[in-house]
Short mmCIF file of C-alpha atoms and ligand atoms in Angstrom, two decimals:
data_model
loop_
_atom_site.label_atom_id
_atom_site.label_comp_id
_atom_site.label_asym_id
_atom_site.label_seq_id
_atom_site.Cartn_x
_atom_site.Cartn_y
_atom_site.Cartn_z
CA MET A 1 16.11 -17.66 8.82
CA SER A 2 13.34 -15.87 6.91
CA ALA A 3 10.80 -17.87 4.95
CA ILE A 4 9.19 -16.03 2.05
CA LEU A 5 5.88 -16.89 0.40
CA ILE A 6 5.02 -15.61 -3.06
CA ALA A 7 1.24 -15.80 -3.34
CA VAL A 8 -0.15 -14.43 -6.59
CA ASP A 9 -3.27 -14.82 -8.66
CA GLY A 10 -3.08 -14.87 -12.45
CA TRP A 11 0.73 -14.84 -12.82
CA ASP A 12 3.37 -17.53 -12.76
CA PRO A 13 5.42 -16.96 -9.59
CA ALA A 14 8.29 -19.23 -10.71
CA SER A 15 10.46 -16.50 -12.27
CA TRP A 16 9.94 -14.31 -9.19
CA ALA A 17 10.95 -17.18 -6.91
CA ARG A 18 14.04 -17.90 -9.02
CA ARG A 19 15.16 -14.26 -9.09
CA LEU A 20 14.57 -13.72 -5.39
CA GLY A 21 16.38 -16.98 -4.61
CA GLU A 22 19.44 -15.62 -6.45
CA MET A 23 19.21 -12.26 -4.69
CA LEU A 24 18.50 -13.68 -1.22
CA PRO A 25 20.61 -16.82 -0.79
CA GLY A 26 19.81 -18.80 2.33
CA HIS A 27 16.13 -17.85 2.39
CA VAL A 28 13.37 -20.44 2.06
CA ILE A 29 11.06 -19.36 -0.78
CA LEU A 30 7.63 -20.94 -1.25
CA GLN A 31 5.25 -20.13 -4.10
CA THR A 32 1.76 -20.89 -5.32
CA ASP A 33 1.57 -24.21 -7.18
CA ASP A 34 -0.38 -24.85 -10.40
CA ASN A 35 -3.58 -25.33 -8.41
CA GLY A 36 -3.16 -22.07 -6.56
CA VAL A 37 -2.13 -23.92 -3.36
CA TYR A 38 0.57 -22.35 -1.22
CA GLY A 39 1.91 -25.18 0.98
CA SER A 40 0.97 -27.22 4.07
CA ASP A 41 -0.41 -25.44 7.13
CA GLU A 42 2.91 -26.17 8.84
CA ASP A 43 4.89 -24.53 5.99
CA LEU A 44 2.57 -21.52 6.10
CA ALA A 45 2.99 -21.12 9.85
CA GLY A 46 6.75 -20.63 9.26
CA ILE A 47 6.35 -17.80 6.74
CA SER A 48 7.77 -14.45 7.87
CA HIS A 49 7.53 -12.43 4.60
CA LEU A 50 4.53 -12.48 2.26
CA LEU A 51 4.93 -11.13 -1.29
CA THR A 52 1.53 -11.00 -2.84
CA TRP A 53 -0.87 -9.93 -5.57
CA LYS A 54 -4.55 -10.71 -4.91
CA PRO A 55 -4.02 -13.48 -2.34
CA ARG A 56 -6.81 -15.86 -1.34
CA SER A 57 -8.94 -14.23 1.32
CA ASP A 58 -8.18 -16.84 4.00
CA LEU A 59 -4.40 -16.88 3.49
CA VAL A 60 -3.03 -14.39 5.99
CA ALA A 61 -4.91 -15.96 8.89
CA LYS A 62 -2.71 -19.06 8.35
CA LEU A 63 0.56 -17.10 8.51
CA LYS A 64 1.05 -17.20 12.26
CA ASN A 65 4.58 -15.76 12.20
CA LEU A 66 4.13 -13.10 9.55
CA GLN A 67 6.36 -10.04 10.00
CA VAL A 68 5.84 -8.02 6.82
CA ILE A 69 3.64 -7.97 3.70
CA PHE A 70 4.93 -6.73 0.33
CA SER A 71 2.29 -5.83 -2.24
CA LEU A 72 3.57 -6.82 -5.67
CA GLY A 73 1.84 -3.74 -7.05
CA ALA A 74 1.58 -0.05 -6.25
CA GLY A 75 -2.00 -0.52 -5.04
CA VAL A 76 -2.84 -2.32 -1.80
CA ASP A 77 -6.63 -2.65 -1.98
CA HIS A 78 -6.16 -6.38 -2.71
CA ILE A 79 -4.55 -6.73 0.75
CA ILE A 80 -6.46 -4.26 2.88
CA GLY A 81 -9.74 -6.13 2.55
CA LEU A 82 -8.31 -9.49 3.69
CA GLU A 83 -9.84 -11.36 6.62
CA ASP A 84 -7.80 -11.29 9.84
CA LEU A 85 -5.15 -8.94 8.48
CA PRO A 86 -2.39 -9.01 11.13
CA ASP A 87 -0.87 -5.85 12.50
CA VAL A 88 2.34 -5.99 10.43
CA PRO A 89 3.87 -3.38 8.11
CA ILE A 90 2.54 -3.37 4.54
CA VAL A 91 4.94 -2.19 1.84
CA ARG A 92 3.84 -1.16 -1.64
CA ILE A 93 5.79 -0.82 -4.88
CA VAL A 94 7.17 2.59 -5.72
CA ASP A 95 9.53 2.01 -8.56
CA PRO A 96 10.92 4.18 -11.38
CA ASP A 97 10.22 1.47 -13.97
CA LEU A 98 6.55 1.20 -12.93
CA THR A 99 6.19 4.98 -12.72
CA ALA A 100 7.70 5.49 -16.19
CA ARG A 101 5.38 2.90 -17.70
CA MET A 102 2.32 4.54 -16.17
CA SER A 103 3.39 7.93 -17.51
CA GLU A 104 3.78 6.35 -20.97
CA TYR A 105 0.22 5.00 -20.73
CA VAL A 106 -1.20 8.34 -19.63
CA ALA A 107 0.64 10.25 -22.36
CA TRP A 108 -0.47 7.66 -24.95
CA GLN A 109 -4.13 7.96 -24.00
CA VAL A 110 -4.15 11.74 -23.61
CA LEU A 111 -2.56 12.06 -27.06
CA HIS A 112 -4.93 9.47 -28.51
CA HIS A 113 -7.92 11.65 -27.59
CA HIS A 114 -6.19 14.93 -28.35
CA ARG A 115 -5.01 13.77 -31.82
CA GLN A 116 -8.27 11.91 -32.65
CA GLY A 117 -6.80 8.40 -32.75
CA SER A 118 -10.22 6.73 -33.14
CA GLY A 119 -11.25 9.11 -35.93
CA PHE A 120 -8.11 8.40 -37.95
CA ALA A 121 -8.46 4.63 -37.38
CA ARG A 122 -12.00 4.81 -38.82
CA LEU A 123 -10.82 6.84 -41.81
CA GLN A 124 -8.01 4.38 -42.48
CA ALA A 125 -10.43 1.43 -42.31
CA ASP A 126 -12.52 3.26 -44.95
CA ARG A 127 -9.37 4.05 -47.07
CA HIS A 128 -10.39 7.68 -46.76
CA TRP A 129 -7.74 10.46 -46.87
CA LYS A 130 -9.10 13.28 -44.75
CA GLU A 131 -7.59 15.82 -42.40
CA LEU A 132 -9.00 15.98 -38.86
CA ARG A 133 -7.95 19.13 -37.00
CA HIS A 134 -6.84 19.21 -33.37
CA PRO A 135 -6.43 22.01 -30.83
CA ALA A 136 -3.04 23.06 -29.43
CA ALA A 137 -2.01 21.01 -26.41
CA SER A 138 -1.63 24.28 -24.52
CA ASP A 139 -5.40 24.86 -24.92
CA ILE A 140 -6.20 21.62 -23.07
CA THR A 141 -6.27 21.23 -19.30
CA VAL A 142 -5.58 17.75 -17.98
CA GLY A 143 -6.89 17.26 -14.45
CA MET A 144 -4.92 14.69 -12.48
CA MET A 145 -7.22 13.04 -9.95
CA GLY A 146 -4.56 11.74 -7.60
CA THR A 147 -1.32 13.66 -7.32
CA GLY A 148 0.75 10.91 -5.74
CA VAL A 149 3.84 9.27 -7.16
CA LEU A 150 2.16 8.31 -10.43
CA GLY A 151 -0.06 11.38 -10.89
CA GLN A 152 2.84 13.79 -10.41
CA ASP A 153 5.15 12.01 -12.82
CA ALA A 154 2.48 11.67 -15.52
CA ALA A 155 1.63 15.37 -15.13
CA SER A 156 5.26 16.37 -15.64
CA VAL A 157 5.43 14.31 -18.86
CA LEU A 158 2.20 15.93 -20.11
CA ARG A 159 3.50 19.42 -19.33
CA ARG A 160 6.63 18.65 -21.32
CA ILE A 161 4.37 17.95 -24.31
CA GLY A 162 2.59 21.25 -23.73
CA PHE A 163 -0.63 20.38 -21.86
CA ARG A 164 -1.80 22.45 -18.90
CA THR A 165 -2.12 20.32 -15.77
CA ILE A 166 -4.05 20.74 -12.54
CA GLY A 167 -4.35 18.28 -9.65
CA TRP A 168 -6.75 17.06 -6.98
CA GLY A 169 -5.84 15.06 -3.88
CA ARG A 170 -6.98 14.34 -0.35
CA ARG A 171 -4.67 16.78 1.39
CA GLU A 172 -3.66 20.34 0.59
CA LYS A 173 -0.48 20.38 -1.47
CA GLN A 174 1.68 22.74 -3.48
CA LEU A 175 3.32 21.34 -6.57
CA ASP A 176 5.46 23.01 -9.20
CA GLY A 177 3.71 23.54 -12.52
CA MET A 178 0.19 22.69 -11.44
CA ASP A 179 -2.55 24.30 -9.39
CA CYS A 180 -3.75 21.84 -6.76
CA PHE A 181 -7.22 21.35 -5.30
CA HIS A 182 -8.14 19.02 -2.48
CA GLY A 183 -10.96 17.31 -0.68
CA ASP A 184 -14.70 17.58 -1.28
CA ALA A 185 -14.48 21.37 -1.10
CA GLY A 186 -12.05 21.57 -4.01
CA LEU A 187 -13.56 18.94 -6.26
CA ASP A 188 -16.15 20.93 -8.22
CA ASP A 189 -13.73 23.75 -9.07
CA PHE A 190 -11.16 21.18 -10.21
CA LEU A 191 -13.68 19.34 -12.39
CA GLY A 192 -15.02 22.54 -13.91
CA LEU A 193 -11.56 23.37 -15.28
CA THR A 194 -10.79 19.86 -16.59
CA ASP A 195 -10.93 18.86 -20.29
CA ILE A 196 -9.26 15.48 -19.82
CA LEU A 197 -9.63 13.81 -16.43
CA VAL A 198 -6.90 11.29 -15.53
CA ALA A 199 -7.78 9.19 -12.48
CA LEU A 200 -4.82 7.68 -10.66
CA LEU A 201 -6.45 7.09 -7.30
CA PRO A 202 -6.12 4.19 -4.88
CA LEU A 203 -9.35 2.30 -4.12
CA THR A 204 -10.57 3.23 -0.64
CA PRO A 205 -14.07 3.67 0.82
CA GLU A 206 -13.83 7.38 -0.15
CA THR A 207 -12.82 6.78 -3.77
CA LYS A 208 -15.22 3.87 -4.44
CA HIS A 209 -17.57 4.77 -7.33
CA ILE A 210 -16.34 8.36 -7.35
CA LEU A 211 -16.21 8.34 -11.19
CA ASN A 212 -19.97 8.46 -11.67
CA ALA A 213 -22.55 10.40 -13.69
CA GLY A 214 -22.64 13.24 -11.15
CA LEU A 215 -18.89 13.76 -11.42
CA ILE A 216 -18.86 13.45 -15.20
CA GLY A 217 -21.58 16.11 -15.40
CA LYS A 218 -19.27 18.57 -13.61
CA LEU A 219 -16.38 18.30 -16.08
CA LYS A 220 -15.79 21.24 -18.44
CA LYS A 221 -18.46 21.00 -21.13
CA HIS A 222 -17.46 23.23 -24.00
CA GLY A 223 -13.72 22.65 -24.15
CA PRO A 224 -11.52 22.35 -27.23
CA LEU A 225 -12.16 18.60 -27.62
CA GLY A 226 -15.91 19.09 -28.02
CA GLY A 227 -16.57 17.45 -24.65
CA PRO A 228 -14.70 16.01 -21.69
CA VAL A 229 -12.59 12.85 -21.76
CA LEU A 230 -12.10 10.39 -18.88
CA ILE A 231 -9.01 8.21 -18.43
CA ASN A 232 -8.92 5.78 -15.49
CA ALA A 233 -5.80 3.77 -14.73
CA GLY A 234 -6.25 3.69 -10.94
CA ARG A 235 -8.78 1.07 -9.90
CA GLY A 236 -11.99 -0.18 -11.52
CA GLY A 237 -13.83 0.03 -8.20
CA SER A 238 -13.58 3.82 -8.46
CA GLN A 239 -15.79 3.88 -11.55
CA VAL A 240 -19.50 3.29 -12.18
CA GLU A 241 -19.32 1.54 -15.52
CA ALA A 242 -23.01 1.90 -16.33
CA ASP A 243 -22.63 5.70 -15.95
CA ILE A 244 -19.50 5.83 -18.13
CA ASN A 245 -21.16 3.70 -20.80
CA ALA A 246 -24.23 5.96 -20.80
CA ALA A 247 -22.10 9.13 -20.87
CA LEU A 248 -20.15 7.91 -23.91
CA ARG A 249 -23.39 7.08 -25.73
CA ASN A 250 -25.27 10.28 -24.85
CA GLY A 251 -22.32 12.60 -25.53
CA MET A 252 -21.67 13.70 -21.94
CA LEU A 253 -18.21 12.22 -22.51
CA ALA A 254 -16.45 12.76 -25.84
CA GLY A 255 -14.18 9.80 -25.17
CA ALA A 256 -12.63 7.61 -22.51
CA SER A 257 -9.80 5.18 -21.83
CA LEU A 258 -10.15 2.53 -19.15
CA ASP A 259 -7.33 0.24 -18.04
CA VAL A 260 -9.12 -1.04 -14.93
CA PHE A 261 -12.62 -2.42 -14.38
CA GLU A 262 -15.11 -3.21 -11.64
CA THR A 263 -14.76 -6.90 -12.61
CA GLU A 264 -11.52 -8.08 -14.21
CA PRO A 265 -11.33 -9.60 -16.76
CA LEU A 266 -14.06 -7.36 -18.20
CA PRO A 267 -16.95 -9.79 -18.92
CA PRO A 268 -17.58 -10.43 -22.65
CA GLY A 269 -21.18 -9.24 -22.20
CA SER A 270 -20.19 -5.77 -20.92
CA PRO A 271 -21.70 -2.99 -23.06
CA LEU A 272 -18.39 -1.12 -22.67
CA TRP A 273 -16.78 -3.30 -25.34
CA ASP A 274 -18.52 -1.37 -28.09
CA ALA A 275 -19.06 1.99 -26.43
CA PRO A 276 -18.11 4.85 -28.79
CA ASN A 277 -14.60 6.32 -28.57
CA LEU A 278 -13.60 4.12 -25.64
CA VAL A 279 -10.13 2.59 -25.45
CA ILE A 280 -10.05 -0.59 -23.35
CA THR A 281 -6.78 -2.09 -22.10
CA PRO A 282 -6.64 -5.12 -19.77
CA HIS A 283 -4.99 -3.64 -16.63
CA VAL A 284 -1.64 -3.28 -18.34
CA ALA A 285 -0.93 0.43 -17.88
CA ALA A 286 2.14 -0.19 -15.75
CA VAL A 287 3.07 -3.85 -15.95
CA SER A 288 6.62 -3.70 -14.70
CA SER A 289 9.76 -5.68 -15.08
CA PRO A 290 9.89 -8.47 -12.44
CA ARG A 291 13.65 -7.97 -12.40
CA ALA A 292 13.35 -4.33 -11.29
CA LEU A 293 10.69 -5.14 -8.70
CA CYS A 294 12.49 -8.23 -7.28
CA LEU A 295 15.68 -6.23 -6.83
CA GLN A 296 13.82 -3.55 -4.91
CA ILE A 297 11.99 -6.08 -2.69
CA ALA A 298 15.20 -8.04 -2.02
CA GLU A 299 16.93 -4.82 -0.90
CA GLN A 300 14.04 -4.03 1.42
CA ILE A 301 14.09 -7.56 2.90
CA LYS A 302 17.82 -7.27 3.57
CA ALA A 303 17.34 -3.87 5.21
CA PHE A 304 14.43 -5.15 7.34
CA GLU A 305 16.54 -8.08 8.53
CA GLN A 306 19.25 -5.64 9.60
CA GLY A 307 16.69 -3.69 11.61
CA LEU A 308 16.62 -0.75 9.17
CA PRO A 309 13.32 1.02 8.41
CA LEU A 310 11.15 -0.18 5.53
CA GLN A 311 10.37 2.26 2.68
CA ASN A 312 7.01 2.88 0.97
CA LEU A 313 4.88 1.75 3.87
CA ILE A 314 1.16 2.23 3.57
CA ASP A 315 -1.03 3.82 6.21
CA LEU A 316 -3.83 1.38 7.06
CA LYS A 317 -6.02 4.17 8.46
CA ARG A 318 -6.01 6.18 5.21
CA GLY A 319 -6.21 2.96 3.19
CA TYR A 320 -3.31 3.68 0.82
P1 NDP E 401 0.04 7.39 -4.11
O1 NDP E 401 -0.33 6.82 -2.80
O2 NDP E 401 1.41 7.92 -4.30
O3 NDP E 401 -0.99 8.55 -4.51
C1 NDP E 401 -2.36 8.43 -4.31
C2 NDP E 401 -3.00 9.76 -4.62
O4 NDP E 401 -4.42 9.62 -4.48
C3 NDP E 401 -2.57 10.86 -3.65
O5 NDP E 401 -2.45 12.08 -4.35
C4 NDP E 401 -3.74 10.93 -2.68
O6 NDP E 401 -3.94 12.21 -2.09
C5 NDP E 401 -4.89 10.66 -3.62
N1 NDP E 401 -6.07 10.23 -2.85
C6 NDP E 401 -6.22 9.11 -2.11
N2 NDP E 401 -7.44 9.10 -1.52
C7 NDP E 401 -8.05 10.24 -1.91
C8 NDP E 401 -9.30 10.83 -1.61
N3 NDP E 401 -10.19 10.22 -0.79
N4 NDP E 401 -9.60 12.01 -2.15
C9 NDP E 401 -8.71 12.66 -2.95
N5 NDP E 401 -7.49 12.16 -3.27
C10 NDP E 401 -7.17 10.97 -2.75
O7 NDP E 401 -0.26 6.23 -5.18
P2 NDP E 401 0.38 6.05 -6.64
O8 NDP E 401 0.36 7.33 -7.35
O9 NDP E 401 1.65 5.31 -6.52
O10 NDP E 401 -0.69 5.03 -7.29
C11 NDP E 401 -2.04 5.40 -7.42
C12 NDP E 401 -2.88 4.18 -7.75
O11 NDP E 401 -2.67 3.77 -9.11
C13 NDP E 401 -2.57 2.90 -6.96
O12 NDP E 401 -3.17 2.94 -5.69
C14 NDP E 401 -3.17 1.82 -7.84
O13 NDP E 401 -4.52 1.62 -7.47
C15 NDP E 401 -3.11 2.42 -9.24
N6 NDP E 401 -2.17 1.70 -10.11
C16 NDP E 401 -2.65 1.15 -11.28
C17 NDP E 401 -1.79 0.50 -12.12
C18 NDP E 401 -2.25 -0.05 -13.42
O14 NDP E 401 -1.51 -0.80 -14.06
N7 NDP E 401 -3.44 0.29 -13.87
C19 NDP E 401 -0.36 0.35 -11.81
C20 NDP E 401 0.02 0.98 -10.59
C21 NDP E 401 -0.85 1.63 -9.77
P3 NDP E 401 -2.80 12.84 -1.15
O15 NDP E 401 -1.74 13.32 -2.12
O16 NDP E 401 -3.48 13.95 -0.48
O17 NDP E 401 -2.32 11.73 -0.25
C1 OXD E 402 -0.51 -1.94 -9.29
C2 OXD E 402 -1.22 -2.41 -10.45
O1 OXD E 402 -1.13 -1.60 -8.30
O2 OXD E 402 -0.60 -3.03 -11.31
O3 OXD E 402 0.74 -1.91 -9.35
O4 OXD E 402 -2.42 -2.18 -10.58
#
């Protein structure tokens, strides 16, 4: 019989354990206790399936019979860096509920900058009735950095509103409705056309610190928003926060929205908290319904146990 361990940091695993127990009768389900402890070494040695979000770095080495790892998020950087990672399949979340929520976040932030959300909030605080003008959406090019599951869906929502979209990825790709660029060779051309940059990249050695002053300096300078805007909902490790803070203060960026940070929670002393025209959200862009995600994982576990192939596997060599 399979034994499942739910090992998470910063969430209560109890509702996940209850739901999975209902969906997978007959399975042993262990979870992190209030002190973040998972179980005895003997219990851990019996675990076949690990469901995890930011596990302790020494955990997987104790799972001597592990057969599969499920990331409880779309990203897997919290797993890839673990010590003694065994050679087992790693599955990530690809789920319509998560995807829809990310597209909502991207549309919300793009529209916030397009329709001068911060400017109107300031005017309201001053009880000042004043019209601020905005360009047509069709005059603005949103550059999707990352044209995977999330980048493609968000781009289609933005196009429906009227924005022009272009994309940049690792590999050459053709997508309906957007010109695509790829690799180092395509990056500068992509940036030079981009008014609003939306980063939806996984964190890998190649994407670490990619959102830095050099990159910001290559975004389109004299666009309809008076300067480029950066939105990052991928991973905080892809950004250089000191550079983004400086760019917002010296006008290289007209605005930004960050959902992810180099250190989470963002430390109270970070200068980003009061950087001009920056929207900060606490890694909530696509917080998904545990019900939807548990159902999907339970289906995958059942399929795996019947010898059927797993879906949404990550490629360890590419790192995502
Ligand atoms: P996918 O794997 O479907 O897409 C990743 C995209 O990034 C692909 O287009 C890929 O290129 C591109 N990419 C990866 N490495 C590079 C590189 N070195 N250079 C250029 N492009 C690169 O992932 P998802 O769209 O599902 O998710 C993206 C990320 O969003 C997740 O990894 C996670 O970090 C983050 N996320 C954040 C959430 C939040 O709440 N803030 C919620 C969910 C996810 P190619 O197409 O060529 O493979
Ligand atoms: C994810 C996330 O990867 O929430 O799903 O960041």
